[in-house]
Amino acid sequence: MKKIILILLAFSFTANAQTSAKQKVQDSPTPKIQNELYVTSINSVTSSMPSPNFAWKDKSGKQIIFRDLIKGKYALVNFWATWCGPCKKELPDLVELSTQYAKKNVQFIGISLDRDSDVENMVRDFAKENNLNYPILIGSDEVVTAFGGIRGIPTTFLIDNDGKIVEKIVGMRSKDFFIQSLDKMLQ
């Protein structure tokens, strides 16, 4: 079953240790939109810095904490939108690579930057029609800021198994480019 995770609403706080971030998640009032997804930690991003941490509830109501999901794994985080031609052209390669690189301990996550009154259904339908086989979140301005700002989409971040951003890729790239970047990160 394909994971489709929706709606991302952010608020920021400073957390240096993962355990303090988890404690903050448990102790903080949690803003929610349609009880689907929320963010619990934001920090600015530059290469070789820890990736932002955030949490969401999947459609079954289970809380997922980003750093827990990728702990000990590598990650590819792709910002995209359903209306973005280059994003749509790149997605089939990412779907294929997500299957191929799952065996190499790489977690793919998509963050949609769509804005619409019915964004949840629009993104869910798009993900289903395009066989997106990795978690898809709907991003907010706070998440974009947490990743250091997104000036154009698609924008992709590669995160190493220590949770540090090793590469920010702006613009559409070929499957071969992603293979080279992922293989370099995995060395």
mmCIF file with all atom_site columns, C-alpha atoms in Angstrom:
data_model
loop_
_atom_site.group_PDB
_atom_site.id
_atom_site.type_symbol
_atom_site.label_atom_id
_atom_site.label_alt_id
_atom_site.label_comp_id
_atom_site.label_asym_id
_atom_site.label_entity_id
_atom_site.label_seq_id
_atom_site.pdbx_PDB_ins_code
_atom_site.Cartn_x
_atom_site.Cartn_y
_atom_site.Cartn_z
_atom_site.occupancy
_atom_site.B_iso_or_equiv
_atom_site.pdbx_formal_charge
_atom_site.auth_seq_id
_atom_site.auth_comp_id
_atom_site.auth_asym_id
_atom_site.auth_atom_id
_atom_site.pdbx_PDB_model_num
ATOM 1   C CA . MET A 1 1   ? 0.000  0.000  0.000   1.00 0.00 ? 1   MET A CA 1
ATOM 2   C CA . LYS A 1 2   ? 1.327  3.384  -0.960  1.00 0.00 ? 2   LYS A CA 1
ATOM 3   C CA . LYS A 1 3   ? 1.861  5.840  1.828   1.00 0.00 ? 3   LYS A CA 1
ATOM 4   C CA . ILE A 1 4   ? 0.139  9.141  1.253   1.00 0.00 ? 4   ILE A CA 1
ATOM 5   C CA . ILE A 1 5   ? 0.611  11.561 4.085   1.00 0.00 ? 5   ILE A CA 1
ATOM 6   C CA . LEU A 1 6   ? -1.051 14.938 4.018   1.00 0.00 ? 6   LEU A CA 1
ATOM 7   C CA . ILE A 1 7   ? -0.942 18.459 5.430   1.00 0.00 ? 7   ILE A CA 1
ATOM 8   C CA . LEU A 1 8   ? 2.063  20.012 7.095   1.00 0.00 ? 8   LEU A CA 1
ATOM 9   C CA . LEU A 1 9   ? 1.592  22.916 9.525   1.00 0.00 ? 9   LEU A CA 1
ATOM 10  C CA . ALA A 1 10  ? 4.701  24.219 11.224  1.00 0.00 ? 10  ALA A CA 1
ATOM 11  C CA . PHE A 1 11  ? 5.808  26.003 14.347  1.00 0.00 ? 11  PHE A CA 1
ATOM 12  C CA . SER A 1 12  ? 9.396  26.409 15.429  1.00 0.00 ? 12  SER A CA 1
ATOM 13  C CA . PHE A 1 13  ? 11.434 25.751 18.524  1.00 0.00 ? 13  PHE A CA 1
ATOM 14  C CA . THR A 1 14  ? 15.072 25.095 19.192  1.00 0.00 ? 14  THR A CA 1
ATOM 15  C CA . ALA A 1 15  ? 16.105 21.537 19.969  1.00 0.00 ? 15  ALA A CA 1
ATOM 16  C CA . ASN A 1 16  ? 19.683 20.346 19.973  1.00 0.00 ? 16  ASN A CA 1
ATOM 17  C CA . ALA A 1 17  ? 19.223 16.767 21.126  1.00 0.00 ? 17  ALA A CA 1
ATOM 18  C CA . GLN A 1 18  ? 16.843 14.299 19.561  1.00 0.00 ? 18  GLN A CA 1
ATOM 19  C CA . THR A 1 19  ? 15.502 13.292 22.960  1.00 0.00 ? 19  THR A CA 1
ATOM 20  C CA . SER A 1 20  ? 14.679 16.891 23.821  1.00 0.00 ? 20  SER A CA 1
ATOM 21  C CA . ALA A 1 21  ? 12.909 17.195 20.463  1.00 0.00 ? 21  ALA A CA 1
ATOM 22  C CA . LYS A 1 22  ? 10.841 14.107 21.285  1.00 0.00 ? 22  LYS A CA 1
ATOM 23  C CA . GLN A 1 23  ? 10.042 15.512 24.737  1.00 0.00 ? 23  GLN A CA 1
ATOM 24  C CA . LYS A 1 24  ? 8.997  18.805 23.133  1.00 0.00 ? 24  LYS A CA 1
ATOM 25  C CA . VAL A 1 25  ? 6.716  16.912 20.724  1.00 0.00 ? 25  VAL A CA 1
ATOM 26  C CA . GLN A 1 26  ? 5.027  15.189 23.642  1.00 0.00 ? 26  GLN A CA 1
ATOM 27  C CA . ASP A 1 27  ? 4.730  18.306 25.844  1.00 0.00 ? 27  ASP A CA 1
ATOM 28  C CA . SER A 1 28  ? 3.738  20.919 23.254  1.00 0.00 ? 28  SER A CA 1
ATOM 29  C CA . PRO A 1 29  ? 0.239  21.763 22.165  1.00 0.00 ? 29  PRO A CA 1
ATOM 30  C CA . THR A 1 30  ? 0.021  20.442 18.641  1.00 0.00 ? 30  THR A CA 1
ATOM 31  C CA . PRO A 1 31  ? -1.503 22.578 15.907  1.00 0.00 ? 31  PRO A CA 1
ATOM 32  C CA . LYS A 1 32  ? -3.381 20.360 13.471  1.00 0.00 ? 32  LYS A CA 1
ATOM 33  C CA . ILE A 1 33  ? -5.201 20.676 10.197  1.00 0.00 ? 33  ILE A CA 1
ATOM 34  C CA . GLN A 1 34  ? -7.784 17.984 9.703   1.00 0.00 ? 34  GLN A CA 1
ATOM 35  C CA . ASN A 1 35  ? -5.880 15.896 12.262  1.00 0.00 ? 35  ASN A CA 1
ATOM 36  C CA . GLU A 1 36  ? -3.441 14.691 9.601   1.00 0.00 ? 36  GLU A CA 1
ATOM 37  C CA . LEU A 1 37  ? 0.021  16.205 9.872   1.00 0.00 ? 37  LEU A CA 1
ATOM 38  C CA . TYR A 1 38  ? 2.068  18.713 11.850  1.00 0.00 ? 38  TYR A CA 1
ATOM 39  C CA . VAL A 1 39  ? 5.619  19.915 12.271  1.00 0.00 ? 39  VAL A CA 1
ATOM 40  C CA . THR A 1 40  ? 7.391  20.032 15.607  1.00 0.00 ? 40  THR A CA 1
ATOM 41  C CA . SER A 1 41  ? 10.884 21.329 14.922  1.00 0.00 ? 41  SER A CA 1
ATOM 42  C CA . ILE A 1 42  ? 12.432 23.811 12.557  1.00 0.00 ? 42  ILE A CA 1
ATOM 43  C CA . ASN A 1 43  ? 16.033 24.889 12.062  1.00 0.00 ? 43  ASN A CA 1
ATOM 44  C CA . SER A 1 44  ? 17.872 26.533 9.188   1.00 0.00 ? 44  SER A CA 1
ATOM 45  C CA . VAL A 1 45  ? 19.787 24.382 6.760   1.00 0.00 ? 45  VAL A CA 1
ATOM 46  C CA . THR A 1 46  ? 23.121 24.630 5.063   1.00 0.00 ? 46  THR A CA 1
ATOM 47  C CA . SER A 1 47  ? 25.207 21.827 3.613   1.00 0.00 ? 47  SER A CA 1
ATOM 48  C CA . SER A 1 48  ? 26.822 19.583 6.248   1.00 0.00 ? 48  SER A CA 1
ATOM 49  C CA . MET A 1 49  ? 24.374 20.774 8.901   1.00 0.00 ? 49  MET A CA 1
ATOM 50  C CA . PRO A 1 50  ? 21.813 18.539 10.554  1.00 0.00 ? 50  PRO A CA 1
ATOM 51  C CA . SER A 1 51  ? 18.601 18.290 8.608   1.00 0.00 ? 51  SER A CA 1
ATOM 52  C CA . PRO A 1 52  ? 15.510 19.931 10.095  1.00 0.00 ? 52  PRO A CA 1
ATOM 53  C CA . ASN A 1 53  ? 13.427 17.712 12.313  1.00 0.00 ? 53  ASN A CA 1
ATOM 54  C CA . PHE A 1 54  ? 9.668  17.590 12.075  1.00 0.00 ? 54  PHE A CA 1
ATOM 55  C CA . ALA A 1 55  ? 6.845  15.220 12.861  1.00 0.00 ? 55  ALA A CA 1
ATOM 56  C CA . TRP A 1 56  ? 3.568  14.314 11.233  1.00 0.00 ? 56  TRP A CA 1
ATOM 57  C CA . LYS A 1 57  ? 0.713  11.947 11.729  1.00 0.00 ? 57  LYS A CA 1
ATOM 58  C CA . ASP A 1 58  ? 0.128  9.495  8.948   1.00 0.00 ? 58  ASP A CA 1
ATOM 59  C CA . LYS A 1 59  ? -3.393 8.744  7.800   1.00 0.00 ? 59  LYS A CA 1
ATOM 60  C CA . SER A 1 60  ? -3.702 5.999  10.420  1.00 0.00 ? 60  SER A CA 1
ATOM 61  C CA . GLY A 1 61  ? -2.933 8.563  13.145  1.00 0.00 ? 61  GLY A CA 1
ATOM 62  C CA . LYS A 1 62  ? 0.554  7.268  13.958  1.00 0.00 ? 62  LYS A CA 1
ATOM 63  C CA . GLN A 1 63  ? 3.098  9.991  14.714  1.00 0.00 ? 63  GLN A CA 1
ATOM 64  C CA . ILE A 1 64  ? 6.185  9.874  12.501  1.00 0.00 ? 64  ILE A CA 1
ATOM 65  C CA . ILE A 1 65  ? 9.271  11.854 13.516  1.00 0.00 ? 65  ILE A CA 1
ATOM 66  C CA . PHE A 1 66  ? 11.497 12.591 10.535  1.00 0.00 ? 66  PHE A CA 1
ATOM 67  C CA . ARG A 1 67  ? 14.826 11.983 12.298  1.00 0.00 ? 67  ARG A CA 1
ATOM 68  C CA . ASP A 1 68  ? 13.506 8.709  13.749  1.00 0.00 ? 68  ASP A CA 1
ATOM 69  C CA . LEU A 1 69  ? 12.373 7.625  10.276  1.00 0.00 ? 69  LEU A CA 1
ATOM 70  C CA . ILE A 1 70  ? 15.795 8.282  8.762   1.00 0.00 ? 70  ILE A CA 1
ATOM 71  C CA . LYS A 1 71  ? 17.940 7.337  11.778  1.00 0.00 ? 71  LYS A CA 1
ATOM 72  C CA . GLY A 1 72  ? 20.859 5.303  10.448  1.00 0.00 ? 72  GLY A CA 1
ATOM 73  C CA . LYS A 1 73  ? 19.534 5.689  6.897   1.00 0.00 ? 73  LYS A CA 1
ATOM 74  C CA . TYR A 1 74  ? 20.278 7.989  4.029   1.00 0.00 ? 74  TYR A CA 1
ATOM 75  C CA . ALA A 1 75  ? 17.475 10.182 2.719   1.00 0.00 ? 75  ALA A CA 1
ATOM 76  C CA . LEU A 1 76  ? 16.381 11.994 -0.401  1.00 0.00 ? 76  LEU A CA 1
ATOM 77  C CA . VAL A 1 77  ? 13.862 14.784 0.274   1.00 0.00 ? 77  VAL A CA 1
ATOM 78  C CA . ASN A 1 78  ? 12.249 16.210 -2.859  1.00 0.00 ? 78  ASN A CA 1
ATOM 79  C CA . PHE A 1 79  ? 10.213 19.455 -2.903  1.00 0.00 ? 79  PHE A CA 1
ATOM 80  C CA . TRP A 1 80  ? 7.786  19.468 -5.843  1.00 0.00 ? 80  TRP A CA 1
ATOM 81  C CA . ALA A 1 81  ? 4.245  20.408 -6.946  1.00 0.00 ? 81  ALA A CA 1
ATOM 82  C CA . THR A 1 82  ? 1.562  18.850 -9.120  1.00 0.00 ? 82  THR A CA 1
ATOM 83  C CA . TRP A 1 83  ? 1.540  21.875 -11.451 1.00 0.00 ? 83  TRP A CA 1
ATOM 84  C CA . CYS A 1 84  ? 5.327  21.869 -11.967 1.00 0.00 ? 84  CYS A CA 1
ATOM 85  C CA . GLY A 1 85  ? 6.269  20.430 -15.381 1.00 0.00 ? 85  GLY A CA 1
ATOM 86  C CA . PRO A 1 86  ? 9.906  19.656 -14.496 1.00 0.00 ? 86  PRO A CA 1
ATOM 87  C CA . CYS A 1 87  ? 8.765  18.048 -11.229 1.00 0.00 ? 87  CYS A CA 1
ATOM 88  C CA . LYS A 1 88  ? 6.326  15.774 -13.060 1.00 0.00 ? 88  LYS A CA 1
ATOM 89  C CA . LYS A 1 89  ? 9.018  14.820 -15.541 1.00 0.00 ? 89  LYS A CA 1
ATOM 90  C CA . GLU A 1 90  ? 11.442 13.911 -12.726 1.00 0.00 ? 90  GLU A CA 1
ATOM 91  C CA . LEU A 1 91  ? 8.996  11.940 -10.541 1.00 0.00 ? 91  LEU A CA 1
ATOM 92  C CA . PRO A 1 92  ? 8.980  8.646  -12.512 1.00 0.00 ? 92  PRO A CA 1
ATOM 93  C CA . ASP A 1 93  ? 12.766 8.436  -12.080 1.00 0.00 ? 93  ASP A CA 1
ATOM 94  C CA . LEU A 1 94  ? 12.447 9.127  -8.351  1.00 0.00 ? 94  LEU A CA 1
ATOM 95  C CA . VAL A 1 95  ? 9.787  6.416  -8.040  1.00 0.00 ? 95  VAL A CA 1
ATOM 96  C CA . GLU A 1 96  ? 12.065 3.906  -9.744  1.00 0.00 ? 96  GLU A CA 1
ATOM 97  C CA . LEU A 1 97  ? 15.108 5.001  -7.732  1.00 0.00 ? 97  LEU A CA 1
ATOM 98  C CA . SER A 1 98  ? 13.206 4.856  -4.445  1.00 0.00 ? 98  SER A CA 1
ATOM 99  C CA . THR A 1 99  ? 12.640 1.138  -5.021  1.00 0.00 ? 99  THR A CA 1
ATOM 100 C CA . GLN A 1 100 ? 16.194 0.542  -6.185  1.00 0.00 ? 100 GLN A CA 1
ATOM 101 C CA . TYR A 1 101 ? 17.802 2.494  -3.324  1.00 0.00 ? 101 TYR A CA 1
ATOM 102 C CA . ALA A 1 102 ? 15.541 1.151  -0.575  1.00 0.00 ? 102 ALA A CA 1
ATOM 103 C CA . LYS A 1 103 ? 17.817 -1.898 -0.727  1.00 0.00 ? 103 LYS A CA 1
ATOM 104 C CA . LYS A 1 104 ? 20.721 0.470  -0.067  1.00 0.00 ? 104 LYS A CA 1
ATOM 105 C CA . ASN A 1 105 ? 19.074 2.010  3.022   1.00 0.00 ? 105 ASN A CA 1
ATOM 106 C CA . VAL A 1 106 ? 17.857 5.247  1.368   1.00 0.00 ? 106 VAL A CA 1
ATOM 107 C CA . GLN A 1 107 ? 14.476 6.701  2.416   1.00 0.00 ? 107 GLN A CA 1
ATOM 108 C CA . PHE A 1 108 ? 12.744 8.907  -0.171  1.00 0.00 ? 108 PHE A CA 1
ATOM 109 C CA . ILE A 1 109 ? 10.270 11.588 0.967   1.00 0.00 ? 109 ILE A CA 1
ATOM 110 C CA . GLY A 1 110 ? 8.326  14.014 -1.222  1.00 0.00 ? 110 GLY A CA 1
ATOM 111 C CA . ILE A 1 111 ? 7.122  17.390 0.034   1.00 0.00 ? 111 ILE A CA 1
ATOM 112 C CA . SER A 1 112 ? 4.444  18.931 -2.171  1.00 0.00 ? 112 SER A CA 1
ATOM 113 C CA . LEU A 1 113 ? 4.290  22.723 -2.290  1.00 0.00 ? 113 LEU A CA 1
ATOM 114 C CA . ASP A 1 114 ? 0.800  22.760 -3.796  1.00 0.00 ? 114 ASP A CA 1
ATOM 115 C CA . ARG A 1 115 ? -1.692 25.305 -2.502  1.00 0.00 ? 115 ARG A CA 1
ATOM 116 C CA . ASP A 1 116 ? -5.373 24.742 -3.210  1.00 0.00 ? 116 ASP A CA 1
ATOM 117 C CA . SER A 1 117 ? -8.616 24.658 -1.265  1.00 0.00 ? 117 SER A CA 1
ATOM 118 C CA . ASP A 1 118 ? -8.719 20.882 -1.815  1.00 0.00 ? 118 ASP A CA 1
ATOM 119 C CA . VAL A 1 119 ? -4.959 20.261 -1.677  1.00 0.00 ? 119 VAL A CA 1
ATOM 120 C CA . GLU A 1 120 ? -5.223 16.990 0.253   1.00 0.00 ? 120 GLU A CA 1
ATOM 121 C CA . ASN A 1 121 ? -7.376 15.265 -2.346  1.00 0.00 ? 121 ASN A CA 1
ATOM 122 C CA . MET A 1 122 ? -5.501 16.832 -5.245  1.00 0.00 ? 122 MET A CA 1
ATOM 123 C CA . VAL A 1 123 ? -2.113 15.590 -3.993  1.00 0.00 ? 123 VAL A CA 1
ATOM 124 C CA . ARG A 1 124 ? -3.496 12.204 -2.915  1.00 0.00 ? 124 ARG A CA 1
ATOM 125 C CA . ASP A 1 125 ? -5.059 11.635 -6.361  1.00 0.00 ? 125 ASP A CA 1
ATOM 126 C CA . PHE A 1 126 ? -1.899 12.804 -8.135  1.00 0.00 ? 126 PHE A CA 1
ATOM 127 C CA . ALA A 1 127 ? 0.271  10.494 -6.023  1.00 0.00 ? 127 ALA A CA 1
ATOM 128 C CA . LYS A 1 128 ? -2.009 7.537  -6.730  1.00 0.00 ? 128 LYS A CA 1
ATOM 129 C CA . GLU A 1 129 ? -2.189 8.233  -10.473 1.00 0.00 ? 129 GLU A CA 1
ATOM 130 C CA . ASN A 1 130 ? 1.605  8.548  -10.666 1.00 0.00 ? 130 ASN A CA 1
ATOM 131 C CA . ASN A 1 131 ? 2.364  5.520  -8.466  1.00 0.00 ? 131 ASN A CA 1
ATOM 132 C CA . LEU A 1 132 ? 4.379  7.527  -5.949  1.00 0.00 ? 132 LEU A CA 1
ATOM 133 C CA . ASN A 1 133 ? 5.704  4.810  -3.679  1.00 0.00 ? 133 ASN A CA 1
ATOM 134 C CA . TYR A 1 134 ? 7.235  6.874  -0.875  1.00 0.00 ? 134 TYR A CA 1
ATOM 135 C CA . PRO A 1 135 ? 5.768  9.194  1.785   1.00 0.00 ? 135 PRO A CA 1
ATOM 136 C CA . ILE A 1 136 ? 4.320  12.428 0.410   1.00 0.00 ? 136 ILE A CA 1
ATOM 137 C CA . LEU A 1 137 ? 3.792  15.433 2.696   1.00 0.00 ? 137 LEU A CA 1
ATOM 138 C CA . ILE A 1 138 ? 2.212  18.785 1.984   1.00 0.00 ? 138 ILE A CA 1
ATOM 139 C CA . GLY A 1 139 ? 4.708  21.460 2.939   1.00 0.00 ? 139 GLY A CA 1
ATOM 140 C CA . SER A 1 140 ? 4.227  24.823 4.566   1.00 0.00 ? 140 SER A CA 1
ATOM 141 C CA . ASP A 1 141 ? 6.210  28.058 4.427   1.00 0.00 ? 141 ASP A CA 1
ATOM 142 C CA . GLU A 1 142 ? 7.825  27.085 7.734   1.00 0.00 ? 142 GLU A CA 1
ATOM 143 C CA . VAL A 1 143 ? 9.126  23.810 6.306   1.00 0.00 ? 143 VAL A CA 1
ATOM 144 C CA . VAL A 1 144 ? 10.505 25.632 3.265   1.00 0.00 ? 144 VAL A CA 1
ATOM 145 C CA . THR A 1 145 ? 12.273 28.066 5.611   1.00 0.00 ? 145 THR A CA 1
ATOM 146 C CA . ALA A 1 146 ? 13.572 25.198 7.739   1.00 0.00 ? 146 ALA A CA 1
ATOM 147 C CA . PHE A 1 147 ? 15.290 23.749 4.695   1.00 0.00 ? 147 PHE A CA 1
ATOM 148 C CA . GLY A 1 148 ? 16.965 27.113 4.040   1.00 0.00 ? 148 GLY A CA 1
ATOM 149 C CA . GLY A 1 149 ? 14.429 28.352 1.521   1.00 0.00 ? 149 GLY A CA 1
ATOM 150 C CA . ILE A 1 150 ? 13.327 26.908 -1.785  1.00 0.00 ? 150 ILE A CA 1
ATOM 151 C CA . ARG A 1 151 ? 13.874 29.284 -4.712  1.00 0.00 ? 151 ARG A CA 1
ATOM 152 C CA . GLY A 1 152 ? 12.640 26.912 -7.387  1.00 0.00 ? 152 GLY A CA 1
ATOM 153 C CA . ILE A 1 153 ? 11.189 23.465 -7.737  1.00 0.00 ? 153 ILE A CA 1
ATOM 154 C CA . PRO A 1 154 ? 12.012 20.734 -7.941  1.00 0.00 ? 154 PRO A CA 1
ATOM 155 C CA . THR A 1 155 ? 14.595 21.066 -5.177  1.00 0.00 ? 155 THR A CA 1
ATOM 156 C CA . THR A 1 156 ? 16.092 17.929 -3.683  1.00 0.00 ? 156 THR A CA 1
ATOM 157 C CA . PHE A 1 157 ? 18.160 17.408 -0.547  1.00 0.00 ? 157 PHE A CA 1
ATOM 158 C CA . LEU A 1 158 ? 20.436 14.435 0.033   1.00 0.00 ? 158 LEU A CA 1
ATOM 159 C CA . ILE A 1 159 ? 20.901 13.579 3.703   1.00 0.00 ? 159 ILE A CA 1
ATOM 160 C CA . ASP A 1 160 ? 23.576 11.190 4.946   1.00 0.00 ? 160 ASP A CA 1
ATOM 161 C CA . ASN A 1 161 ? 23.124 8.456  7.533   1.00 0.00 ? 161 ASN A CA 1
ATOM 162 C CA . ASP A 1 162 ? 24.234 10.866 10.274  1.00 0.00 ? 162 ASP A CA 1
ATOM 163 C CA . GLY A 1 163 ? 21.274 13.129 9.434   1.00 0.00 ? 163 GLY A CA 1
ATOM 164 C CA . LYS A 1 164 ? 23.379 15.837 7.772   1.00 0.00 ? 164 LYS A CA 1
ATOM 165 C CA . ILE A 1 165 ? 22.507 17.501 4.491   1.00 0.00 ? 165 ILE A CA 1
ATOM 166 C CA . VAL A 1 166 ? 25.268 16.702 2.019   1.00 0.00 ? 166 VAL A CA 1
ATOM 167 C CA . GLU A 1 167 ? 23.781 18.163 -1.163  1.00 0.00 ? 167 GLU A CA 1
ATOM 168 C CA . LYS A 1 168 ? 21.061 20.587 -2.260  1.00 0.00 ? 168 LYS A CA 1
ATOM 169 C CA . ILE A 1 169 ? 20.013 20.073 -5.875  1.00 0.00 ? 169 ILE A CA 1
ATOM 170 C CA . VAL A 1 170 ? 17.959 22.863 -7.455  1.00 0.00 ? 170 VAL A CA 1
ATOM 171 C CA . GLY A 1 171 ? 16.116 22.106 -10.672 1.00 0.00 ? 171 GLY A CA 1
ATOM 172 C CA . MET A 1 172 ? 15.171 18.989 -12.583 1.00 0.00 ? 172 MET A CA 1
ATOM 173 C CA . ARG A 1 173 ? 17.859 16.349 -12.911 1.00 0.00 ? 173 ARG A CA 1
ATOM 174 C CA . SER A 1 174 ? 18.206 13.161 -14.890 1.00 0.00 ? 174 SER A CA 1
ATOM 175 C CA . LYS A 1 175 ? 18.029 9.683  -13.438 1.00 0.00 ? 175 LYS A CA 1
ATOM 176 C CA . ASP A 1 176 ? 21.763 9.281  -14.127 1.00 0.00 ? 176 ASP A CA 1
ATOM 177 C CA . PHE A 1 177 ? 22.503 12.467 -12.175 1.00 0.00 ? 177 PHE A CA 1
ATOM 178 C CA . PHE A 1 178 ? 20.591 11.161 -9.154  1.00 0.00 ? 178 PHE A CA 1
ATOM 179 C CA . ILE A 1 179 ? 22.346 7.790  -9.400  1.00 0.00 ? 179 ILE A CA 1
ATOM 180 C CA . GLN A 1 180 ? 25.741 9.509  -9.391  1.00 0.00 ? 180 GLN A CA 1
ATOM 181 C CA . SER A 1 181 ? 24.785 11.784 -6.475  1.00 0.00 ? 181 SER A CA 1
ATOM 182 C CA . LEU A 1 182 ? 23.272 8.952  -4.435  1.00 0.00 ? 182 LEU A CA 1
ATOM 183 C CA . ASP A 1 183 ? 26.197 6.618  -5.100  1.00 0.00 ? 183 ASP A CA 1
ATOM 184 C CA . LYS A 1 184 ? 28.658 9.366  -4.119  1.00 0.00 ? 184 LYS A CA 1
ATOM 185 C CA . MET A 1 185 ? 26.745 9.923  -0.865  1.00 0.00 ? 185 MET A CA 1
ATOM 186 C CA . LEU A 1 186 ? 26.712 6.190  -0.119  1.00 0.00 ? 186 LEU A CA 1
ATOM 187 C CA . GLN A 1 187 ? 30.519 5.826  -0.458  1.00 0.00 ? 187 GLN A CA 1
#
